[in-house]
mmCIF file with all atom_site columns, C-alpha atoms in Angstrom:
data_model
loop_
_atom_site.group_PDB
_atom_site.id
_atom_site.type_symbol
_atom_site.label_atom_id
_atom_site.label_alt_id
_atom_site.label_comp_id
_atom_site.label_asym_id
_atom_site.label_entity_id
_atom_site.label_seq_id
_atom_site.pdbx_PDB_ins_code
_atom_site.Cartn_x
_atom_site.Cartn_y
_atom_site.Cartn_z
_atom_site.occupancy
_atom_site.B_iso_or_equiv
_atom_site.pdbx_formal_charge
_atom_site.auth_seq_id
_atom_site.auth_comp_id
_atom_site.auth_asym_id
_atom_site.auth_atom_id
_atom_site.pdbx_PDB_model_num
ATOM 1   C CA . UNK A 1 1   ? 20.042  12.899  -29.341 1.00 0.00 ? 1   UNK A CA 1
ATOM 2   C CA . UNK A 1 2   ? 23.489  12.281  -28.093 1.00 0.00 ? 2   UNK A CA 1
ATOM 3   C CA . UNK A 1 3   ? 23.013  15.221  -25.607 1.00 0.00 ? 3   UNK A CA 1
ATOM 4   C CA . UNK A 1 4   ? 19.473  13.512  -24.188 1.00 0.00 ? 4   UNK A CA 1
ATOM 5   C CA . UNK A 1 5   ? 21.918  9.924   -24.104 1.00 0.00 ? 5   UNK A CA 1
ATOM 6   C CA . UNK A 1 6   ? 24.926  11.628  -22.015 1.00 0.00 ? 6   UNK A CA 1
ATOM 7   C CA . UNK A 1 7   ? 21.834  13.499  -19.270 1.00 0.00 ? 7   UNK A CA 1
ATOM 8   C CA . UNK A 1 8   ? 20.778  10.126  -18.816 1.00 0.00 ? 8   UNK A CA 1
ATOM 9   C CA . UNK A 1 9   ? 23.984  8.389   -18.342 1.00 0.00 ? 9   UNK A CA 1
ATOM 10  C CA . UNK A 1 10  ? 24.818  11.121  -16.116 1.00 0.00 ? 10  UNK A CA 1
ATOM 11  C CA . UNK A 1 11  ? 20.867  11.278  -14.089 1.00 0.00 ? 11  UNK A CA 1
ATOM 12  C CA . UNK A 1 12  ? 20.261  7.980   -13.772 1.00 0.00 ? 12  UNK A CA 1
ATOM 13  C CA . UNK A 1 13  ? 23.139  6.681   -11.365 1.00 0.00 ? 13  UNK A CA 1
ATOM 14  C CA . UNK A 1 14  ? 22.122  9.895   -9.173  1.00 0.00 ? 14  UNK A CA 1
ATOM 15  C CA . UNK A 1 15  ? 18.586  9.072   -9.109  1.00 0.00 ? 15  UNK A CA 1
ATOM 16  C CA . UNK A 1 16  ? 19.753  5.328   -7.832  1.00 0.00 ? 16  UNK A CA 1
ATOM 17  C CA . UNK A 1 17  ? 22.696  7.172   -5.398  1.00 0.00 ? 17  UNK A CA 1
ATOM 18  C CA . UNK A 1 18  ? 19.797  9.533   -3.896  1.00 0.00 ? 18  UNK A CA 1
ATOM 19  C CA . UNK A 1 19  ? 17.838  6.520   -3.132  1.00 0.00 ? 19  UNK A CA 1
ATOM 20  C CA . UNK A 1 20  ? 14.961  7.431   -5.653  1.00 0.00 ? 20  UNK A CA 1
ATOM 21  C CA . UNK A 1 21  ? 13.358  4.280   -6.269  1.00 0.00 ? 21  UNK A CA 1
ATOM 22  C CA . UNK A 1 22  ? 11.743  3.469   -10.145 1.00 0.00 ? 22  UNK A CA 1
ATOM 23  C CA . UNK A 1 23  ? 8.152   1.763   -9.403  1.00 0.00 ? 23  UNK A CA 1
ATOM 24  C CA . UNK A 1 24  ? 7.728   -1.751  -9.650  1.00 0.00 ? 24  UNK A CA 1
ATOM 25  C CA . UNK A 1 25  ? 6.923   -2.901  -13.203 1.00 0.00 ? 25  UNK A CA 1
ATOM 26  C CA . UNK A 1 26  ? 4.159   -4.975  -12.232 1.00 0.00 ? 26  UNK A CA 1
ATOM 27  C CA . UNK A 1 27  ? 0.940   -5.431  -10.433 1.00 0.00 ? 27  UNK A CA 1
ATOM 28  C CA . UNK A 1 28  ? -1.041  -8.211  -9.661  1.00 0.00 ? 28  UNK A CA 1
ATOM 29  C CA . UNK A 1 29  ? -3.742  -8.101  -12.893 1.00 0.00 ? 29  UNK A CA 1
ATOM 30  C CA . UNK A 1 30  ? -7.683  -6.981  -12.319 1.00 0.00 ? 30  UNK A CA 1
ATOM 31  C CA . UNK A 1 31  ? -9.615  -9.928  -11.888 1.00 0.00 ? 31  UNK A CA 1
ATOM 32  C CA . UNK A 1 32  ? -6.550  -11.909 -10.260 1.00 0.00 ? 32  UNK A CA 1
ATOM 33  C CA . UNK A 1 33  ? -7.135  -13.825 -7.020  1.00 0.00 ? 33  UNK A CA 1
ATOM 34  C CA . UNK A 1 34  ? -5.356  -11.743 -4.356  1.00 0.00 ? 34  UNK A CA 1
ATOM 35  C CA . UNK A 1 35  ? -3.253  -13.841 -2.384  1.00 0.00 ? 35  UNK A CA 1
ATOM 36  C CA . UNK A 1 36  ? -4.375  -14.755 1.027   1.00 0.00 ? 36  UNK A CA 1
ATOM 37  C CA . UNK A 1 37  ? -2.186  -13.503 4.377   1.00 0.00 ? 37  UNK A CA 1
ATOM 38  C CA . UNK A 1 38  ? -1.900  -13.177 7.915   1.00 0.00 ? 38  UNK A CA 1
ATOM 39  C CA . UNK A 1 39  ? 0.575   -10.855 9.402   1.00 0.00 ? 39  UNK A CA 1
ATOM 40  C CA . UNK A 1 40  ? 1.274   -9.433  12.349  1.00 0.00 ? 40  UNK A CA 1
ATOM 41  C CA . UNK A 1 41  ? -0.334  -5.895  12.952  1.00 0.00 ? 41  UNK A CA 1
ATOM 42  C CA . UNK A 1 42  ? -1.345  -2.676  14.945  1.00 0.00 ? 42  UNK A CA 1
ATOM 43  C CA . UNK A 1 43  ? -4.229  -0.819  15.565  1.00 0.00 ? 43  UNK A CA 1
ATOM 44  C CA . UNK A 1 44  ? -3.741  2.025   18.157  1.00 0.00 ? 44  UNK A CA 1
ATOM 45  C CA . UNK A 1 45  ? -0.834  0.709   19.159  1.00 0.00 ? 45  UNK A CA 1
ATOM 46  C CA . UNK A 1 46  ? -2.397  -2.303  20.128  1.00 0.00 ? 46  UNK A CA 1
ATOM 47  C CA . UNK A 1 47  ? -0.655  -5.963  18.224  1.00 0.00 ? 47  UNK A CA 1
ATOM 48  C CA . UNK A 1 48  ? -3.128  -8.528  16.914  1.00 0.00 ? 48  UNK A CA 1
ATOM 49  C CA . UNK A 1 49  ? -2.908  -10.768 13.978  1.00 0.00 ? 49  UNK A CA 1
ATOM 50  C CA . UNK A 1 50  ? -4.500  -9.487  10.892  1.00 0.00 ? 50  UNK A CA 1
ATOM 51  C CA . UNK A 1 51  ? -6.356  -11.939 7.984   1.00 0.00 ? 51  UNK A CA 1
ATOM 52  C CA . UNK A 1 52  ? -7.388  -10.914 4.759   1.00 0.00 ? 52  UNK A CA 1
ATOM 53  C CA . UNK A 1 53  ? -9.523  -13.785 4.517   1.00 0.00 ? 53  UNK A CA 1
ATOM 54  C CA . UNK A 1 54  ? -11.526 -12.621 7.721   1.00 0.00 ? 54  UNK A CA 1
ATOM 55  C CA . UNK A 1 55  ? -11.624 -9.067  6.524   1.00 0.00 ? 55  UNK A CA 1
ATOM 56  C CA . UNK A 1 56  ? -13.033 -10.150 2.956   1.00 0.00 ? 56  UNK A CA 1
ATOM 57  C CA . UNK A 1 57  ? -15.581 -11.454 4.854   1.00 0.00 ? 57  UNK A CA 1
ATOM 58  C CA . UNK A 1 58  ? -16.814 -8.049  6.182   1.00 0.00 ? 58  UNK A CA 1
ATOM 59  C CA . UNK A 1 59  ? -16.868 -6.493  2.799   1.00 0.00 ? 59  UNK A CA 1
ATOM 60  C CA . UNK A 1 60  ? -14.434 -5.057  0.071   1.00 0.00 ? 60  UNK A CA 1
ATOM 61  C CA . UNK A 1 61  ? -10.236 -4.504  1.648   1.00 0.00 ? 61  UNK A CA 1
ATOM 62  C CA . UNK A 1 62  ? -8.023  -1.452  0.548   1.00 0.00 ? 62  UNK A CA 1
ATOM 63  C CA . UNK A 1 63  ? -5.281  -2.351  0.602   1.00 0.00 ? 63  UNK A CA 1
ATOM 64  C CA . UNK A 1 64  ? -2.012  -0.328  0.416   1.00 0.00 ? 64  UNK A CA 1
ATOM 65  C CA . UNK A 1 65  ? 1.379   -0.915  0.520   1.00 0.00 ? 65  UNK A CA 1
ATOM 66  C CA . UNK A 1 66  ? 4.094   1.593   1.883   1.00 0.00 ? 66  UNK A CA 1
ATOM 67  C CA . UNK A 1 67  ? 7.823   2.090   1.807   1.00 0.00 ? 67  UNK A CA 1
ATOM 68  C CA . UNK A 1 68  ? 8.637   3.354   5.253   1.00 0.00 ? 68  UNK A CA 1
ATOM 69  C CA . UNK A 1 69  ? 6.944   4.063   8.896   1.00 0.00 ? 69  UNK A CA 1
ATOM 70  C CA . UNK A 1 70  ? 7.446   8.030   9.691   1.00 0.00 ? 70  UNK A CA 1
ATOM 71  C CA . UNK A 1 71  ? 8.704   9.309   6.214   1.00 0.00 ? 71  UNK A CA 1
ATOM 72  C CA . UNK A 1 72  ? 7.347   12.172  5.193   1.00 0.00 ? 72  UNK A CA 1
ATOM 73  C CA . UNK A 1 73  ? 5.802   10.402  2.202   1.00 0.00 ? 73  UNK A CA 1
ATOM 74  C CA . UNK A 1 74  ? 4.198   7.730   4.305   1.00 0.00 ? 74  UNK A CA 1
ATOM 75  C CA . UNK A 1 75  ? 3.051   9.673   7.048   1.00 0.00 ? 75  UNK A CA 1
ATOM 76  C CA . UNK A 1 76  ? 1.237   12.342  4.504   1.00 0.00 ? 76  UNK A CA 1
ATOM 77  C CA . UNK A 1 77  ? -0.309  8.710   3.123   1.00 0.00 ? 77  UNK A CA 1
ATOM 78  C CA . UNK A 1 78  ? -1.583  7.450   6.270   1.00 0.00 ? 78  UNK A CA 1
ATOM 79  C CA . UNK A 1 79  ? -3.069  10.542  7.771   1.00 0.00 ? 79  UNK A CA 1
ATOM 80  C CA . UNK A 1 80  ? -4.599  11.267  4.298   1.00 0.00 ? 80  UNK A CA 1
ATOM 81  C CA . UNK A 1 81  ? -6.185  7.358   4.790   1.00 0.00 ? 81  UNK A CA 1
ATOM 82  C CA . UNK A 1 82  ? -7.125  7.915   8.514   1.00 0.00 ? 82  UNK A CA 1
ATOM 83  C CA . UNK A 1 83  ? -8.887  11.655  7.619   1.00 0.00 ? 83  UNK A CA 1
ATOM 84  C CA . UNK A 1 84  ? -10.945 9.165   4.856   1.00 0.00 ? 84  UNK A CA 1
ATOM 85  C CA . UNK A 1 85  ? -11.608 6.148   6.790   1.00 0.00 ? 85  UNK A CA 1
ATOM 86  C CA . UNK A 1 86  ? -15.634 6.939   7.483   1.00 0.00 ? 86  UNK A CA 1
ATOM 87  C CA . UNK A 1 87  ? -16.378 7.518   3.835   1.00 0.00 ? 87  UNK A CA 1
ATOM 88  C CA . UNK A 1 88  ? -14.685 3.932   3.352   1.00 0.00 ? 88  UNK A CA 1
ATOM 89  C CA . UNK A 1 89  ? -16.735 2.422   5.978   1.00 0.00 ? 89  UNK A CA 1
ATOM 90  C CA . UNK A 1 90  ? -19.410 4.329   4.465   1.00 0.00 ? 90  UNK A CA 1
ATOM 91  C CA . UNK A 1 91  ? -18.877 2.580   1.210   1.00 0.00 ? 91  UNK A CA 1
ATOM 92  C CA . UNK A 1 92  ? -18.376 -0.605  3.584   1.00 0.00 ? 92  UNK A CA 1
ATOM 93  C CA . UNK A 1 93  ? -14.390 -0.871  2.503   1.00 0.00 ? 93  UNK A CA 1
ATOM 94  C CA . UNK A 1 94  ? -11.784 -1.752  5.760   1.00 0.00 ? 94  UNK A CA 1
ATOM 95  C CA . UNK A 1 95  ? -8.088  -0.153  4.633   1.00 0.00 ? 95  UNK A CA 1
ATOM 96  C CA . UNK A 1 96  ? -5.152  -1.961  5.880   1.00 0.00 ? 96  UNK A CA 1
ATOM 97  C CA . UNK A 1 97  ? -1.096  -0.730  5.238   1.00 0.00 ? 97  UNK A CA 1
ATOM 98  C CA . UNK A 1 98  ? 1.699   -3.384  5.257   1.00 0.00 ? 98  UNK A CA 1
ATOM 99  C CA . UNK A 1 99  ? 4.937   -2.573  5.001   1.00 0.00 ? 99  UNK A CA 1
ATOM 100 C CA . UNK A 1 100 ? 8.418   -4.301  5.615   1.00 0.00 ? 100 UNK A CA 1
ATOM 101 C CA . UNK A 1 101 ? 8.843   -2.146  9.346   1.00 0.00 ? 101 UNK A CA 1
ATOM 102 C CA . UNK A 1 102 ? 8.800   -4.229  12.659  1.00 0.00 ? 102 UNK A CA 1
ATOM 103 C CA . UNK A 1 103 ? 5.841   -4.827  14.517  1.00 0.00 ? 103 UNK A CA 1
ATOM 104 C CA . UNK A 1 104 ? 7.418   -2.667  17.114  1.00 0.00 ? 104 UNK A CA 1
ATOM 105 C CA . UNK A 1 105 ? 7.458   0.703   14.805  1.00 0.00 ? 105 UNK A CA 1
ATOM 106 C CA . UNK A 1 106 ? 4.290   -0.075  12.855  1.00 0.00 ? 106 UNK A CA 1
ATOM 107 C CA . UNK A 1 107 ? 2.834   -0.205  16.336  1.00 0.00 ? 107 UNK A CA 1
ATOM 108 C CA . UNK A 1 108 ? 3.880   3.354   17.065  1.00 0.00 ? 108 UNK A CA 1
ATOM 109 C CA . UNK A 1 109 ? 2.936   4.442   13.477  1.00 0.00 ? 109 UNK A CA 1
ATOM 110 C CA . UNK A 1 110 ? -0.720  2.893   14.127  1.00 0.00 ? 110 UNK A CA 1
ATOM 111 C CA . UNK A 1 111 ? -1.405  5.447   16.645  1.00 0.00 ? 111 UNK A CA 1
ATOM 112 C CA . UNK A 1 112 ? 0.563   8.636   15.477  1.00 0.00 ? 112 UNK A CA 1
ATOM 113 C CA . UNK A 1 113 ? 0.465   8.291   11.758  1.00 0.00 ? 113 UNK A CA 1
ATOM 114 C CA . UNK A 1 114 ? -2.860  6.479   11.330  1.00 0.00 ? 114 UNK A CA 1
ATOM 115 C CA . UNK A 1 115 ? -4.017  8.090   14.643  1.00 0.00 ? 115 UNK A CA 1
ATOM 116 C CA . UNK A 1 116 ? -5.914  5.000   15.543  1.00 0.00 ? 116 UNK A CA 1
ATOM 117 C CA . UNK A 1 117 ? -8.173  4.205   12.728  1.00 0.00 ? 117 UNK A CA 1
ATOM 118 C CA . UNK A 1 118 ? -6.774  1.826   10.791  1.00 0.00 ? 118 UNK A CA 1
ATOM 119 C CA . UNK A 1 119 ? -4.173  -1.103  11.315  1.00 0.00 ? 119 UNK A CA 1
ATOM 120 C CA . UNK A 1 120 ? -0.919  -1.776  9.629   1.00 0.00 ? 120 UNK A CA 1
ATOM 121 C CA . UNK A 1 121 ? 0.534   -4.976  9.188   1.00 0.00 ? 121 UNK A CA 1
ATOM 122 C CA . UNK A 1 122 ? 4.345   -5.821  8.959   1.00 0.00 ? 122 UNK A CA 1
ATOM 123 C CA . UNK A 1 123 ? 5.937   -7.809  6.450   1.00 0.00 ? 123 UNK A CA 1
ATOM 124 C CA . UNK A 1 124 ? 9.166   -8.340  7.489   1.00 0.00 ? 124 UNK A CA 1
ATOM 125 C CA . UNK A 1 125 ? 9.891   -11.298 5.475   1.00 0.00 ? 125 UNK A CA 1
ATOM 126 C CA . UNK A 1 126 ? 8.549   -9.754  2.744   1.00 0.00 ? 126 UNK A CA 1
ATOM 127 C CA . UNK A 1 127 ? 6.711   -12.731 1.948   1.00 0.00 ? 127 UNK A CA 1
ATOM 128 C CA . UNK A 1 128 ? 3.301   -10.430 1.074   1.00 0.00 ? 128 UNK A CA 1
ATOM 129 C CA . UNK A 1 129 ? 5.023   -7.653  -0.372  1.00 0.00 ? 129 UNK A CA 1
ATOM 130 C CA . UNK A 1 130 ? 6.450   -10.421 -3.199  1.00 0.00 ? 130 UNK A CA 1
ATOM 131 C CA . UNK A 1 131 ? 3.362   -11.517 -3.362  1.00 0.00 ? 131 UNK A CA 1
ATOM 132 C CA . UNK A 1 132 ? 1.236   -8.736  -4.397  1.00 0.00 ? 132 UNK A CA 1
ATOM 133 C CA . UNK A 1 133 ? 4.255   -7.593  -6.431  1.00 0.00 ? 133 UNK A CA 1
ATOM 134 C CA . UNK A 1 134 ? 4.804   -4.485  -4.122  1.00 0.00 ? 134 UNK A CA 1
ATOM 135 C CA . UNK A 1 135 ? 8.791   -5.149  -3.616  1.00 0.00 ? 135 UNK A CA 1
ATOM 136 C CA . UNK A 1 136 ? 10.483  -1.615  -5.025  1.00 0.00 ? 136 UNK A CA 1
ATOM 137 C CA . UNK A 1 137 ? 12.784  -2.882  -8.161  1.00 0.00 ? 137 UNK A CA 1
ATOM 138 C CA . UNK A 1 138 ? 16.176  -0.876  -7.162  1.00 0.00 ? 138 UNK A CA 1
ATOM 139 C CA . UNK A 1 139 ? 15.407  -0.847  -2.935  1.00 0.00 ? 139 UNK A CA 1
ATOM 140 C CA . UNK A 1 140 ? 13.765  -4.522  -2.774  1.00 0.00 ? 140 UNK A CA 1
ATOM 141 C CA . UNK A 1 141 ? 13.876  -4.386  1.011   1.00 0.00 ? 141 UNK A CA 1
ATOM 142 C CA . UNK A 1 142 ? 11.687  -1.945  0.770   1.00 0.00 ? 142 UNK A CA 1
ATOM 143 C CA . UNK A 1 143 ? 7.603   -2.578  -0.081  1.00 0.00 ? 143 UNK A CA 1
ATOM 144 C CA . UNK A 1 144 ? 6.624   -0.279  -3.270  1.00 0.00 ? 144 UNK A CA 1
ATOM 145 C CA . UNK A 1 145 ? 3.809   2.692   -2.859  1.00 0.00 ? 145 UNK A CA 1
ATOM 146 C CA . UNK A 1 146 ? 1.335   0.701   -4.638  1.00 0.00 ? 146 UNK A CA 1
ATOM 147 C CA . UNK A 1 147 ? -2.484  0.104   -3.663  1.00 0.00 ? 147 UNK A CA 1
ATOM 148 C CA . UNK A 1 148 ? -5.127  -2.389  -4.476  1.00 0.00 ? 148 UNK A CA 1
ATOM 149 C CA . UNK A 1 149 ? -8.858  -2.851  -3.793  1.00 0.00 ? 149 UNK A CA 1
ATOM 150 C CA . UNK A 1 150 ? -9.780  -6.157  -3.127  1.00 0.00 ? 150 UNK A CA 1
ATOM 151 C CA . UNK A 1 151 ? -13.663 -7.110  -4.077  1.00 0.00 ? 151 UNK A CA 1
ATOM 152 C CA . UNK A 1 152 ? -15.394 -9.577  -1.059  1.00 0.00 ? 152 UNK A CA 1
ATOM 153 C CA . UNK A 1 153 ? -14.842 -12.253 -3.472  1.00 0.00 ? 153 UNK A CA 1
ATOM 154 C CA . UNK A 1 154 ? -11.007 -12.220 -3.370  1.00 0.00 ? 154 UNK A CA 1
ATOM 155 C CA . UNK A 1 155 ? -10.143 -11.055 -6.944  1.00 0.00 ? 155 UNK A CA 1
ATOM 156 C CA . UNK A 1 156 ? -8.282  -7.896  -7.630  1.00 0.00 ? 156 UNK A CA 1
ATOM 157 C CA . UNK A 1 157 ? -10.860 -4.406  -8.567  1.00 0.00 ? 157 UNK A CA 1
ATOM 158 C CA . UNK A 1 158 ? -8.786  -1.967  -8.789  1.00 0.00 ? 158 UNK A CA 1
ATOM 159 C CA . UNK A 1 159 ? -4.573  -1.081  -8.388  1.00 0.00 ? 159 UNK A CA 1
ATOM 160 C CA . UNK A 1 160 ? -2.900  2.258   -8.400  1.00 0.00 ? 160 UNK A CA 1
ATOM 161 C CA . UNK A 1 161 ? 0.793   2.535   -8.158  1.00 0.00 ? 161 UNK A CA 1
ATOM 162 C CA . UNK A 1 162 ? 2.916   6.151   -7.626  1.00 0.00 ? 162 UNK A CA 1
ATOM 163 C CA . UNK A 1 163 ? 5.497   6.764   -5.395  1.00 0.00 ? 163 UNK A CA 1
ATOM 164 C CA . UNK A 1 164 ? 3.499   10.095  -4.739  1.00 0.00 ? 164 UNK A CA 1
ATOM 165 C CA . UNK A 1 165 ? 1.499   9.419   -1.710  1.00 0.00 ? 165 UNK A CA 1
ATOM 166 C CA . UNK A 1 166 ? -1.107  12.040  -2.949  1.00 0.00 ? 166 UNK A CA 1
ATOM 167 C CA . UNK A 1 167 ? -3.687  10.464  -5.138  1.00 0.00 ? 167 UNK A CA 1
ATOM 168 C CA . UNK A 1 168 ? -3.856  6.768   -3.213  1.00 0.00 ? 168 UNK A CA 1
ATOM 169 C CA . UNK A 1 169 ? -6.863  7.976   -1.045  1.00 0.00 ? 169 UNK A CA 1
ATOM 170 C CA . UNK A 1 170 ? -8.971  9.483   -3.825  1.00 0.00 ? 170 UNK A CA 1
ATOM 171 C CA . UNK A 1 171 ? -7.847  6.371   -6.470  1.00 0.00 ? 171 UNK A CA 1
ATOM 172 C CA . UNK A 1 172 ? -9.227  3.798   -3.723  1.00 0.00 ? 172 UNK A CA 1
ATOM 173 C CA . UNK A 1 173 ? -12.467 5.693   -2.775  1.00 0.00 ? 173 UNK A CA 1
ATOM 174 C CA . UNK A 1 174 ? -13.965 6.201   -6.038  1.00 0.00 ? 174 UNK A CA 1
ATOM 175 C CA . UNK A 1 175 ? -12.889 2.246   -6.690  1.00 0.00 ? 175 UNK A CA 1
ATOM 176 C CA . UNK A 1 176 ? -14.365 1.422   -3.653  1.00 0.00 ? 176 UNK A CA 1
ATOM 177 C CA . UNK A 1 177 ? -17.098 3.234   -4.352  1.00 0.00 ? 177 UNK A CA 1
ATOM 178 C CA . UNK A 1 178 ? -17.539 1.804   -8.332  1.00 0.00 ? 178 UNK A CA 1
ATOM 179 C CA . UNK A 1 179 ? -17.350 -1.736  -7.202  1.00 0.00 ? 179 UNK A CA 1
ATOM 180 C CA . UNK A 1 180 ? -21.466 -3.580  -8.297  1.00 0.00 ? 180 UNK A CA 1
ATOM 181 C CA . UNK A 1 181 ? -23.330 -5.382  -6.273  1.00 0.00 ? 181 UNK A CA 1
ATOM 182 C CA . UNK A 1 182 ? -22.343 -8.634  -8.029  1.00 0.00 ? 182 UNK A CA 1
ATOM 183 C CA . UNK A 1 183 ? -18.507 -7.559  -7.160  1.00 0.00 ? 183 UNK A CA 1
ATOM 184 C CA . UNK A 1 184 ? -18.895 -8.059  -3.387  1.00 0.00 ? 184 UNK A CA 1
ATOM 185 C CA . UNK A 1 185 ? -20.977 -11.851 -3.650  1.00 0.00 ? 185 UNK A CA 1
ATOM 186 C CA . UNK A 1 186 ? -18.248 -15.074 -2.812  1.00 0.00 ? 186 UNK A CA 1
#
């Protein structure tokens, strides 16, 4: 036991020197109203303002959080989200990233990363990111890899949270894809 005490006095400030980030602790709970943005965005490179209210409208939001436009991590996301955006349409879901990048670089990312299919929104003040509890706990300038699935009616369906990028796409498609009838009614 005292061997297992000294590894983690001696792991733990590496993990936080190397920059790897311990998930949030939280999530907004199923059920929960999601809170209502607007935030500037990109969609192929092209800026417009993006509303979750307005996309609600349309049908059911994916909505996933990111740490960082370009990193490997968050590139393999995206393209893993744009290569499954017709079976969310299919299933009548719109996906939209945020994270805490500039307009500027999420406008680049929009076309190369999410080659065109998809917008991101930035949350530089991370006013959303707090929000949805998406802030990591040891790099809080940076947004946590956490996803959510928003029903038409505003309330939380569905979260999944990992700071591996490779489950997010299949985790929100078959939540998508669960959600009743009765989930998507205002």
């Amino acid at each position: 036991m005292l061997l297992i005490a000294r590894g983690l006095r001696v792991v733990a400030p590496m993990m936080l020197a190397f920059g790897i980030a311990l998930p949030a602790a939280a999530a907004l709970d199923i059920g929960a109203p999601a809170p209502k943005f607007s935030a500037p965005a990109a969609l192929d490179g092209k800026p417009f303002t993006y509303s979750l209210g307005d996309a609600l409208q349309k049908g059911p939001v994916v909505l996933y959080f990111f740490p960082a436009a370009f990193s490997t991590g968050c590139s393999m996301e995206a393209h893993a989200f744009a290569e499954a955006i017709e079976d969310f349409k299919a299933a009548g879901a719109t996906v939209i990233g945020v994270s805490t990048d500039d307009p500027e670089t999420l406008g680049k990312f929009s076309s190369q990363s999410c080659q065109g299919k998809f917008p991101v929104a930035s949350d530089e003040t991370r006013a959303i990111s707090k929000s949805f509890d998406a802030l990591m706990q040891t790099r809080p300038d940076y947004a946590n890899r956490i996803s959510y699935v928003i029903s038409p009616n505003g309330a939380i369906a569905f979260y999944y949270q990992s700071l591996n990028p490779a489950k997010h796409v299949e985790k929100m498609l078959a939540a998508v894809k669960e959600l009743s009838p009765a989930d998507g009614k205002k």
